[in-house]
PDB file of C-alpha atoms in Angstrom:
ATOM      1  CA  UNK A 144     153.632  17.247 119.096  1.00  0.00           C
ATOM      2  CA  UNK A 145     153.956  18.053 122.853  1.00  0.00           C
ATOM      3  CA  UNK A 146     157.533  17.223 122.679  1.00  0.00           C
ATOM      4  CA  UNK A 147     158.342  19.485 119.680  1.00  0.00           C
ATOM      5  CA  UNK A 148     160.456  22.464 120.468  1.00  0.00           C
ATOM      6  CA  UNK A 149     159.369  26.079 120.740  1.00  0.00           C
ATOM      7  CA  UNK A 150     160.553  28.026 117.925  1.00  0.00           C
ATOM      8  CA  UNK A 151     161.655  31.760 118.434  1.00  0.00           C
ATOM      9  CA  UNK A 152     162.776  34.279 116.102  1.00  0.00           C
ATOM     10  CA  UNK A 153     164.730  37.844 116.078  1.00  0.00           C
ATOM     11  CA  UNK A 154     166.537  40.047 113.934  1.00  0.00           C
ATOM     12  CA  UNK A 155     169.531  39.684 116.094  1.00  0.00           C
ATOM     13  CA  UNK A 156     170.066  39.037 119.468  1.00  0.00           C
ATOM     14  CA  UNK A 157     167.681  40.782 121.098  1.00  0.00           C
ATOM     15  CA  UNK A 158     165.180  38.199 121.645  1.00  0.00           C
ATOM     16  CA  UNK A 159     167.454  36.511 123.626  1.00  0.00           C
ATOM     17  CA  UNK A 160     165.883  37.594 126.355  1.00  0.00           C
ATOM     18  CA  UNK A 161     162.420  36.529 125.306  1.00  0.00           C
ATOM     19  CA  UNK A 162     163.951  33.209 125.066  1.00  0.00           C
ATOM     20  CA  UNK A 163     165.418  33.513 128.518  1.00  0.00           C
ATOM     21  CA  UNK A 164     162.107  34.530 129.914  1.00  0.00           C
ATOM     22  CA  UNK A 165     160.463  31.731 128.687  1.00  0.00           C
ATOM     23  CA  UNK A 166     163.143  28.999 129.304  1.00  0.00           C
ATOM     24  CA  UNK A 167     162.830  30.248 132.914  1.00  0.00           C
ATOM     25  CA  UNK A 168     159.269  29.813 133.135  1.00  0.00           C
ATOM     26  CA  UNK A 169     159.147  26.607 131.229  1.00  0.00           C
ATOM     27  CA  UNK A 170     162.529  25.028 131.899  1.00  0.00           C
ATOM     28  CA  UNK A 171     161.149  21.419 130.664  1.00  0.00           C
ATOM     29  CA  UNK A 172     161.173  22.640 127.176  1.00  0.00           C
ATOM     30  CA  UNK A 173     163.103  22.888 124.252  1.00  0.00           C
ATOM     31  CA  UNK A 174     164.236  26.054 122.278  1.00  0.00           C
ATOM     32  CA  UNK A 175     165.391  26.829 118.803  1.00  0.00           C
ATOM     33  CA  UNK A 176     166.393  30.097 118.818  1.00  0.00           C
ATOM     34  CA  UNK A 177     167.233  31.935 115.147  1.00  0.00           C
ATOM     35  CA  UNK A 178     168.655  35.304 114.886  1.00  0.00           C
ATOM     36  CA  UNK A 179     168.283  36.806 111.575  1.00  0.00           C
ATOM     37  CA  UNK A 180     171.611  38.715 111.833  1.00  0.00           C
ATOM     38  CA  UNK A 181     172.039  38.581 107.864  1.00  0.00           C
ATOM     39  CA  UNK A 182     169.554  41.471 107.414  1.00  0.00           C
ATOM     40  CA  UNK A 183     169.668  43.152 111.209  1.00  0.00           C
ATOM     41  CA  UNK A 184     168.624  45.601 112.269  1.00  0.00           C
ATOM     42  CA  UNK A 185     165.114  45.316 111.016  1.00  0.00           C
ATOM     43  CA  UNK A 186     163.762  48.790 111.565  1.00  0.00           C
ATOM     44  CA  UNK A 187     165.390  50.936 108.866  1.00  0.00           C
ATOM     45  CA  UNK A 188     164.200  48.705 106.131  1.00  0.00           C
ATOM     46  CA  UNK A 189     160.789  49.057 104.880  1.00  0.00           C
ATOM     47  CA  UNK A 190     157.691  46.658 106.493  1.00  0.00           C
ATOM     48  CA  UNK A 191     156.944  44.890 103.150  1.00  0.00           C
ATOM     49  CA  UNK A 192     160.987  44.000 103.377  1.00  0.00           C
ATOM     50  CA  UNK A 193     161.067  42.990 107.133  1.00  0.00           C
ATOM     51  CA  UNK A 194     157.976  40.926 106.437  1.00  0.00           C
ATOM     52  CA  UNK A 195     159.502  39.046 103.607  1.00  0.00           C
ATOM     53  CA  UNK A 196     162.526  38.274 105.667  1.00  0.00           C
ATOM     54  CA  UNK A 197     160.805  37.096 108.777  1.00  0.00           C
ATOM     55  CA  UNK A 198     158.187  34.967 106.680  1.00  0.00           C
ATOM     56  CA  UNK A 199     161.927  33.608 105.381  1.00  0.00           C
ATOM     57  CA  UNK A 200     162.780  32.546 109.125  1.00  0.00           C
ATOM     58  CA  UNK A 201     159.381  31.586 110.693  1.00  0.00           C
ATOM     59  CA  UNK A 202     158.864  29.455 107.999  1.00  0.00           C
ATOM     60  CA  UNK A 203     162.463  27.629 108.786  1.00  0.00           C
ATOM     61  CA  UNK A 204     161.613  26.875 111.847  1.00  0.00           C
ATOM     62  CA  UNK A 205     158.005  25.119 110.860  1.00  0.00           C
ATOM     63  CA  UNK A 206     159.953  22.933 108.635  1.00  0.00           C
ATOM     64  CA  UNK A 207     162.040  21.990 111.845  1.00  0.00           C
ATOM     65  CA  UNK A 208     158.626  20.910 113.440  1.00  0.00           C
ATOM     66  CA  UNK A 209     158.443  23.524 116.142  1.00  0.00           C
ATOM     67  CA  UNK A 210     154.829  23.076 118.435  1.00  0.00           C
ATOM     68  CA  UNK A 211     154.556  27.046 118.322  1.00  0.00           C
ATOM     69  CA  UNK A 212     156.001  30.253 117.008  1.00  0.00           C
ATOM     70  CA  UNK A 213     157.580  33.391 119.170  1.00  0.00           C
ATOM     71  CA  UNK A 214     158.096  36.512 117.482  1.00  0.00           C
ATOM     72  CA  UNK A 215     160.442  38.450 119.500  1.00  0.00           C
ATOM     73  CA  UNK A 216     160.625  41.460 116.924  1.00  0.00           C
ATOM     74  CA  UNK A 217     158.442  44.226 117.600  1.00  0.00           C
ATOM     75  CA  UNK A 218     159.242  45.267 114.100  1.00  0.00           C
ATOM     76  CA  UNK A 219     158.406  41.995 112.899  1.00  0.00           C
ATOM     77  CA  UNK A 220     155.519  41.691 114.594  1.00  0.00           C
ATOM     78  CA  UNK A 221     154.370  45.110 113.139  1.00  0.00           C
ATOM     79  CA  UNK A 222     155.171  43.831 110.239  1.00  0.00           C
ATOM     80  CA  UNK A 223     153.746  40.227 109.586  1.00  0.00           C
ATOM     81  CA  UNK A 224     151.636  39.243 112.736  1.00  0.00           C
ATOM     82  CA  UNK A 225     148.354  38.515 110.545  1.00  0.00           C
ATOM     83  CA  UNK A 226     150.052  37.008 107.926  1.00  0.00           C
ATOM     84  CA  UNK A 227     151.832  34.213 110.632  1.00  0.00           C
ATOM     85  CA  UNK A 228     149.034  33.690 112.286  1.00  0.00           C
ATOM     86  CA  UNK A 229     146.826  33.225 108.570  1.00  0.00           C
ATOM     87  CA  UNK A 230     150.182  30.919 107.451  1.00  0.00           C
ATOM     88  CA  UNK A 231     150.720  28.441 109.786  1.00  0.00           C
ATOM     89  CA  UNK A 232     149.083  25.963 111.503  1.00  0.00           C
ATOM     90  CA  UNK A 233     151.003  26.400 115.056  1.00  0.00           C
ATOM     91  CA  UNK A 234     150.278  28.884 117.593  1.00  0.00           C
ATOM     92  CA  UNK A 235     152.162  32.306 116.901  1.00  0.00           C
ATOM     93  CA  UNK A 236     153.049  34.611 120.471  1.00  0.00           C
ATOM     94  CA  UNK A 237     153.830  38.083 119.707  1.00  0.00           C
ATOM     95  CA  UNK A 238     155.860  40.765 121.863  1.00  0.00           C
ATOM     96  CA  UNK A 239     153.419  43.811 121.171  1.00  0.00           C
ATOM     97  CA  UNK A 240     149.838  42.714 123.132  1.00  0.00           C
ATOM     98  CA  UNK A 241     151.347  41.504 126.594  1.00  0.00           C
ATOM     99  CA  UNK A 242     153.581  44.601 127.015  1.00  0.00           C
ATOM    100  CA  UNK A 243     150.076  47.039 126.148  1.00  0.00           C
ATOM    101  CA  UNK A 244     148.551  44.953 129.023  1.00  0.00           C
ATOM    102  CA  UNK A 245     150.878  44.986 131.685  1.00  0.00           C
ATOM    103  CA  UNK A 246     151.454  49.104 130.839  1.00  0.00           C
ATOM    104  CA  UNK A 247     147.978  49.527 130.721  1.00  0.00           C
ATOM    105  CA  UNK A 248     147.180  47.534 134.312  1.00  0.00           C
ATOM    106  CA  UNK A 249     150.130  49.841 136.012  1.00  0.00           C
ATOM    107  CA  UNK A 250     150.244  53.044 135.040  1.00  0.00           C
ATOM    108  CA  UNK A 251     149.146  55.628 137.309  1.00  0.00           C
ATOM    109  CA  UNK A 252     148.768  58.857 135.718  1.00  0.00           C
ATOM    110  CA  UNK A 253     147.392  56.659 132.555  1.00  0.00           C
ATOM    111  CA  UNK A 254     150.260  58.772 130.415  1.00  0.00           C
ATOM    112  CA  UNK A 255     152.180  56.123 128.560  1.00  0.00           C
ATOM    113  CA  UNK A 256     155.701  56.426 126.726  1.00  0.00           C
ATOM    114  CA  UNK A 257     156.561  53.731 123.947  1.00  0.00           C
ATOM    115  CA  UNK A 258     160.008  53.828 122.448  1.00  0.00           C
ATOM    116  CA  UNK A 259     161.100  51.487 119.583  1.00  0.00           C
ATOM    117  CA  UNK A 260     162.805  51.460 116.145  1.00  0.00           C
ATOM    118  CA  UNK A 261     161.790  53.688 113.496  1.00  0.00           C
ATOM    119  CA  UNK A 262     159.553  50.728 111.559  1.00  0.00           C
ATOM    120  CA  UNK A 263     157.879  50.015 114.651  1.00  0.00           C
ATOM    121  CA  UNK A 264     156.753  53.346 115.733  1.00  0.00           C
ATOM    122  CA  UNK A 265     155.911  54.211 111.858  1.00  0.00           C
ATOM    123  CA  UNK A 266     153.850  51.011 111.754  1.00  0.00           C
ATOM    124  CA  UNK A 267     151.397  52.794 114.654  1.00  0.00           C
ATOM    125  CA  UNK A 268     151.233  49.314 115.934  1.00  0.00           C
ATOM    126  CA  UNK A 269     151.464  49.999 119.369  1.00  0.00           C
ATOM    127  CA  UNK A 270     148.933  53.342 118.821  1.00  0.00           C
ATOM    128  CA  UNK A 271     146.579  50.056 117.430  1.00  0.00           C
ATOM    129  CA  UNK A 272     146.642  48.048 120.399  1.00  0.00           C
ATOM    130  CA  UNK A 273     146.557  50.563 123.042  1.00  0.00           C
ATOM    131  CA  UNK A 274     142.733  51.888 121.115  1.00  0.00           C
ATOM    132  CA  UNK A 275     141.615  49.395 123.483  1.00  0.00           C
ATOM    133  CA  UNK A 276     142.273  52.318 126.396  1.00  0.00           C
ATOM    134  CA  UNK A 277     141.037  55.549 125.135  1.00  0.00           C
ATOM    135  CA  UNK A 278     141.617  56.703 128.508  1.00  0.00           C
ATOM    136  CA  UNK A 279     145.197  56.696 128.011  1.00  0.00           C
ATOM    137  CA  UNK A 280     147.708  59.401 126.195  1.00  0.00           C
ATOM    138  CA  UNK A 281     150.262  57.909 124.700  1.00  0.00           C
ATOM    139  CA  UNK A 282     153.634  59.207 123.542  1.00  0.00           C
ATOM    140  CA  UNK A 283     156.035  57.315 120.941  1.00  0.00           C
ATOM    141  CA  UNK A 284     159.499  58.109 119.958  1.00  0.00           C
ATOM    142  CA  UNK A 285     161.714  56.471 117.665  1.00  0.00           C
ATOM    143  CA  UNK A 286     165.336  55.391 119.162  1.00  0.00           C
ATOM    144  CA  UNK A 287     166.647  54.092 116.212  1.00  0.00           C
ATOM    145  CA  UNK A 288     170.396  54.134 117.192  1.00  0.00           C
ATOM    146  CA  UNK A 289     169.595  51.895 120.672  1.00  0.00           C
ATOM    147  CA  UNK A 290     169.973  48.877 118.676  1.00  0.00           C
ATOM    148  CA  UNK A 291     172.959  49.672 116.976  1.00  0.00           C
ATOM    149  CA  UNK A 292     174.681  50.376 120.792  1.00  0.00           C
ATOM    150  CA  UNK A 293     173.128  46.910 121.642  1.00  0.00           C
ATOM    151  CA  UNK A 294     174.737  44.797 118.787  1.00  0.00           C
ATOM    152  CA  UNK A 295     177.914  46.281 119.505  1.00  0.00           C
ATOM    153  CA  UNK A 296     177.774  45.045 123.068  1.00  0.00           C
ATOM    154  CA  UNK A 297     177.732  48.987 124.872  1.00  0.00           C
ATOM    155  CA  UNK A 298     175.343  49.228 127.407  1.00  0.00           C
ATOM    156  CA  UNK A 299     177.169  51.788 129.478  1.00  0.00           C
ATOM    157  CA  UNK A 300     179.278  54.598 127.435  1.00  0.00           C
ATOM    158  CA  UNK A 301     178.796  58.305 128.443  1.00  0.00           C
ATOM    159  CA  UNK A 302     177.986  58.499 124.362  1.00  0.00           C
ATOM    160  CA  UNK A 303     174.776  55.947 125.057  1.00  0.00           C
ATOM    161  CA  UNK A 304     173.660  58.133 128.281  1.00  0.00           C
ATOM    162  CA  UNK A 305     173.724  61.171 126.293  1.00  0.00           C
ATOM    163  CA  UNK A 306     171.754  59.316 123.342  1.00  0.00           C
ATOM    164  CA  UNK A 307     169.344  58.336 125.983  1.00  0.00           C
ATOM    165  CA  UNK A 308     168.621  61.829 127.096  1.00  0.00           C
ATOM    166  CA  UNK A 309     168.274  63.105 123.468  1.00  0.00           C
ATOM    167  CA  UNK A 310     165.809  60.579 123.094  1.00  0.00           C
ATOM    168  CA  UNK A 311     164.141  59.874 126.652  1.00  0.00           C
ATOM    169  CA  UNK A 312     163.925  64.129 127.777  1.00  0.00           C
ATOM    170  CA  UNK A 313     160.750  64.917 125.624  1.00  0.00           C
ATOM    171  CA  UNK A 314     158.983  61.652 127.173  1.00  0.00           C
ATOM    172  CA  UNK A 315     159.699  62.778 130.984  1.00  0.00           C
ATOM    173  CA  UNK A 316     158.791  66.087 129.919  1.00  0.00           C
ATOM    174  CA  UNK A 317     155.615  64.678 128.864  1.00  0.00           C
ATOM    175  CA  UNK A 318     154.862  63.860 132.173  1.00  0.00           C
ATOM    176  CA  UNK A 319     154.384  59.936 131.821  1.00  0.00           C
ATOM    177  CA  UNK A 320     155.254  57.216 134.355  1.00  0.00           C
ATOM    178  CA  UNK A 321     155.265  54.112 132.309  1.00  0.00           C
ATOM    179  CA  UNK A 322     157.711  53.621 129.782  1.00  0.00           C
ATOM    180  CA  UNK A 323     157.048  50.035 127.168  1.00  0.00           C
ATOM    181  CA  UNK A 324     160.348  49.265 125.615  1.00  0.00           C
ATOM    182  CA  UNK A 325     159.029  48.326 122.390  1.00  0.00           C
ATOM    183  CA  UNK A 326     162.078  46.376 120.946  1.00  0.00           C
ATOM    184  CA  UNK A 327     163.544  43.314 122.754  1.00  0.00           C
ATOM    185  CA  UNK A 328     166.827  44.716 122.457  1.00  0.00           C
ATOM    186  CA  UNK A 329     166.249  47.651 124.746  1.00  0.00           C
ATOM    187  CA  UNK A 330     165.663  45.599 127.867  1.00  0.00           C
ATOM    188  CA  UNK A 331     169.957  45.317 127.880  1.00  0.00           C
ATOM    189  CA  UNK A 332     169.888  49.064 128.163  1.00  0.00           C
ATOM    190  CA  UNK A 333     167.312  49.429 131.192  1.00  0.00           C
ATOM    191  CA  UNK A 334     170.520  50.979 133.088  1.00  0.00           C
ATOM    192  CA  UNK A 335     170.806  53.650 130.904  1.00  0.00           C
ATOM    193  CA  UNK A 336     166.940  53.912 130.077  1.00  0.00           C
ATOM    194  CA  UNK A 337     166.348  54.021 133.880  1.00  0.00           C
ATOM    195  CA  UNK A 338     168.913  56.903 134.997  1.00  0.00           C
ATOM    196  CA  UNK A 339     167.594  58.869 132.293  1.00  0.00           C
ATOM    197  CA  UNK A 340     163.724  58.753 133.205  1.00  0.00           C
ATOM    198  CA  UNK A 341     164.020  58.192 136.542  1.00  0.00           C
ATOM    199  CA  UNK A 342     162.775  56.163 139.619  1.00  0.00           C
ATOM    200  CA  UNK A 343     158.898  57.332 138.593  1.00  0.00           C
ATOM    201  CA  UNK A 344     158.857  55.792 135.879  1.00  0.00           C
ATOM    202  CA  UNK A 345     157.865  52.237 135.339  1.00  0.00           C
ATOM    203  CA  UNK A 346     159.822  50.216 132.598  1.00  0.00           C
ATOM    204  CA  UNK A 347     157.713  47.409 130.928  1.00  0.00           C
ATOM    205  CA  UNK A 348     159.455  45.140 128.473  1.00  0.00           C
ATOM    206  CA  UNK A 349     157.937  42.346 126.875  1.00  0.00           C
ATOM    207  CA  UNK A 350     160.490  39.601 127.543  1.00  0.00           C
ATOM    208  CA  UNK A 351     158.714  38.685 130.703  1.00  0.00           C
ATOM    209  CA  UNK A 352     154.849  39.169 129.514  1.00  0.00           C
ATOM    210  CA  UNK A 353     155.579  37.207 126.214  1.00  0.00           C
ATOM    211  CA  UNK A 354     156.865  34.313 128.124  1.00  0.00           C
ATOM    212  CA  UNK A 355     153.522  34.347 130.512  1.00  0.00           C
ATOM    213  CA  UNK A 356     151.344  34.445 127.212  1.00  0.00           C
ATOM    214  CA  UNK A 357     153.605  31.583 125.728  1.00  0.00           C
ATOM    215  CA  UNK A 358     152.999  29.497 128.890  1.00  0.00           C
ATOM    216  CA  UNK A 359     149.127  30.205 129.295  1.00  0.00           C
ATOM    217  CA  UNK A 360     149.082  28.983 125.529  1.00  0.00           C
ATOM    218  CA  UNK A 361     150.599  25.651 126.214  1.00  0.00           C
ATOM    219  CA  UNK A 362     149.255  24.355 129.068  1.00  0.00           C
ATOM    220  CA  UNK A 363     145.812  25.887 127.809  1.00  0.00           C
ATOM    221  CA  UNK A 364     146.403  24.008 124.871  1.00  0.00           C
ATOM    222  CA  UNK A 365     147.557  20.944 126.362  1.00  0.00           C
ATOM    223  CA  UNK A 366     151.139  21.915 124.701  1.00  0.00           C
ATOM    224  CA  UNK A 367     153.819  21.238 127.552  1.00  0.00           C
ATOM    225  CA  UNK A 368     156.616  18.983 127.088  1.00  0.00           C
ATOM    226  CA  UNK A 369     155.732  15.397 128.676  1.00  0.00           C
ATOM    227  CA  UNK A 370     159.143  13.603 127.917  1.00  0.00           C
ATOM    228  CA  UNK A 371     161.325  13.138 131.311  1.00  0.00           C
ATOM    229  CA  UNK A 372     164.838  13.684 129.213  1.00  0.00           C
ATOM    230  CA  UNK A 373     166.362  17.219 129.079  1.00  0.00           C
ATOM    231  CA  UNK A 374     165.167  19.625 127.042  1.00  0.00           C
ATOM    232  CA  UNK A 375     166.981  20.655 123.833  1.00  0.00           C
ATOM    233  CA  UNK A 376     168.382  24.019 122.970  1.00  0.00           C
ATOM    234  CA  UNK A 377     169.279  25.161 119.642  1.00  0.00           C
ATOM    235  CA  UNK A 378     170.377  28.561 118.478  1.00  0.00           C
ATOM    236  CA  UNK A 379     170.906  29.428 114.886  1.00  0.00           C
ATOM    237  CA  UNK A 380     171.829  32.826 113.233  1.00  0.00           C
ATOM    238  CA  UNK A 381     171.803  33.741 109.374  1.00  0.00           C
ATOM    239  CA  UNK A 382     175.041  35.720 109.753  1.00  0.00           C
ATOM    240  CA  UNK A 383     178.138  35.456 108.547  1.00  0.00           C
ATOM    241  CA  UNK A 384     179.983  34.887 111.708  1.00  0.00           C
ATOM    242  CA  UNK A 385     179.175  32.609 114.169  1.00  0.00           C
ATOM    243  CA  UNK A 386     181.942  33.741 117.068  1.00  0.00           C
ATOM    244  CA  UNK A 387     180.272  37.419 116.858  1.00  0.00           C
ATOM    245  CA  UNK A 388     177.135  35.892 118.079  1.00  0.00           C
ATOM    246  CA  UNK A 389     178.132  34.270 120.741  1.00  0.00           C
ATOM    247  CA  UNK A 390     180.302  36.795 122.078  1.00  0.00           C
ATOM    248  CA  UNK A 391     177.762  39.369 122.159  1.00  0.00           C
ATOM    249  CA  UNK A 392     175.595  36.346 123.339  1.00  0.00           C
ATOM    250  CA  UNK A 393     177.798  36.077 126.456  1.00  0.00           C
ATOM    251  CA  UNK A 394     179.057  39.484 126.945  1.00  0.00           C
ATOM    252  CA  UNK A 395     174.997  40.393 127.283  1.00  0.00           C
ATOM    253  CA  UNK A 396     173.984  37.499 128.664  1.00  0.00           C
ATOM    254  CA  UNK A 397     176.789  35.277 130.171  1.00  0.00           C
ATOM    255  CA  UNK A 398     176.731  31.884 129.446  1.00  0.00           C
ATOM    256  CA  UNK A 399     174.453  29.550 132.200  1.00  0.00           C
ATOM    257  CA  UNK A 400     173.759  26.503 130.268  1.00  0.00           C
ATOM    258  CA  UNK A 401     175.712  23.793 128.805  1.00  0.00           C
ATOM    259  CA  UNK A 402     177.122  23.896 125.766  1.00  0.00           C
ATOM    260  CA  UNK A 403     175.157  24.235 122.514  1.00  0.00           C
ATOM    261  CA  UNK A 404     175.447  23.983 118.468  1.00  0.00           C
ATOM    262  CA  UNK A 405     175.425  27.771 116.659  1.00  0.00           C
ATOM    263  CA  UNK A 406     174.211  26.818 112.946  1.00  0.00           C
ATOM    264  CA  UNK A 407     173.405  28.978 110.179  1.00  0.00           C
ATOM    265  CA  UNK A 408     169.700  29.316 109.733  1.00  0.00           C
ATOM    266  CA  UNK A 409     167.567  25.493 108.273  1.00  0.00           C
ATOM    267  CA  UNK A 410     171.026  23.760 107.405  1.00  0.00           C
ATOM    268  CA  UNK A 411     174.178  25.022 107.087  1.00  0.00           C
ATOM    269  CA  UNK A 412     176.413  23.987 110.200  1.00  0.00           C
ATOM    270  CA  UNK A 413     179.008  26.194 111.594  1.00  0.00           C
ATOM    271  CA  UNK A 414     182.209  24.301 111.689  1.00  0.00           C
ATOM    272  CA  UNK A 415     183.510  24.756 115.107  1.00  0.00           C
ATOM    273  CA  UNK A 416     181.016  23.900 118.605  1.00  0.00           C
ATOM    274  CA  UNK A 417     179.446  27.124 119.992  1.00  0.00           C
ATOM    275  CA  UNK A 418     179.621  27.930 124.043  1.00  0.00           C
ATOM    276  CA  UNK A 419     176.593  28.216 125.844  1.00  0.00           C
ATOM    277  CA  UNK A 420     174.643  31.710 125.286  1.00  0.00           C
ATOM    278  CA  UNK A 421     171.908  31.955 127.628  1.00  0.00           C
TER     279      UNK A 421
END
């Protein structure tokens, strides 16, 4: 069981850099990786839909024997935490608790800004898990169009700036000095989310802080990888098109590994060998 992979899951790829956090931390073990890029972007549709969707996936990657379960969907999470956690047997990480911590332990002026997609911020799920700090005010906003800039691979057009400031102005003007990015794909716009709020405001994103909780799980668990070969890493999508993934993959990311297999999600295999995209 020690030697079974880690199993992560997105509605696109966005939670590539979950999966990137945690590879770095834990570079002895292996990764599948499935981006659910047949129904993205999750947070339009309605919860009961994005729940049905990401039971779809998670339970995939049980049947491919993963040791634990990453959801690196704050929608999904929202979603269909309880349910993962009541459905399988494995331990399941989510992206919502560690980034409430780590905002909670630094802010200053305890006035805390959450941005994510419209199901997230709907869901109240982050409202939920920072009750634990009544001393805080917090202040959500929906940014529904930052994914869409994301899966087209712009992180830098004057159009995305002045997106930003529609969406980022009433925050700062709010006075806060922490900011959660409360969607895994927003950590790829931290350039634009940064000039916009400023140098007083702290960005927390959960890539990092879900890949601590991951690793505190295994070794607490007696979880880690024991086997001396190299670790395996598999990344799927349930998309259409296999070359759109991996060059967003690599025009986000750039590719640092060797070479791995793009499949469509549980069986299907893409024809042609994917480059490395993370």
């Amino acid at each position: 069981m020690s030697d079974a992979p880690i199993g992560i899951f997105d509605s696109g790829v966005g939670g590539l850099t979950v999966a990137r956090s945690i590879r770095d931390q834990l570079p002895r073990e292996s990764i599948i990786y499935i981006g659910d890029t047949a129904h993205s972007p999750y947070g339009p549709r309605p919860l009961a839909e994005v729940r049905q969707f990401s039971l779809e996936v998670l339970d995939d990657l049980v049947a491919q024997g993963v040791k634990m379960l990453v959801i690196a969907c704050n929608t999904a999470s929202a979603a269909m935490l309880r349910d993962a956690r009541e459905r399988y047997s494995v331990p399941v990480i989510e992206v919502i608790q560690p980034a409430v911590r780590t905002a909670v332990s630094v802010t200053r002026n305890n006035r805390v800004g959450v941005i994510g997609t419209v199901a997230t911020i709907t869901s109240r799920a982050y409202d939920d898990a920072f009750a634990a700090a009544p001393h805080l005010e917090l202040f959500s906003r929906a940014c529904p169009e930052f994914v869409r800039y994301v899966e087209a691979g712009d992180t830098t057009s004057r159009e995305l700036v002045a997106l930003a400031e529609h969406y980022l102005t009433p925050l700062v003007d709010e006075g806060i000095d922490t900011l959660v990015l409360g969607c895994t794909h927003y950590p790829f716009l931290k350039g634009a989310i940064s000039y916009v709020v400023g140098d007083g405001v702290r960005l927390v994103s959960s890539d990092t802080e879900t890949a601590n909780d991951v690793y505190r799980t295994l070794v607490s668990a007696g979880l880690e990888r024991t086997s001396p070969g190299r670790p395996d890493y598999r990344y799927e999508a349930t998309g259409g098109s296999a070359a759109e993934f991996i060059r967003l993959a690599e025009q986000l990311l750039g590719p640092e590994v060797s070479a791995v297999e793009l499949v469509e999600t549980g069986t299907i295999p893409i024809t042609h060998p994917a480059r490395s995209i993370l």
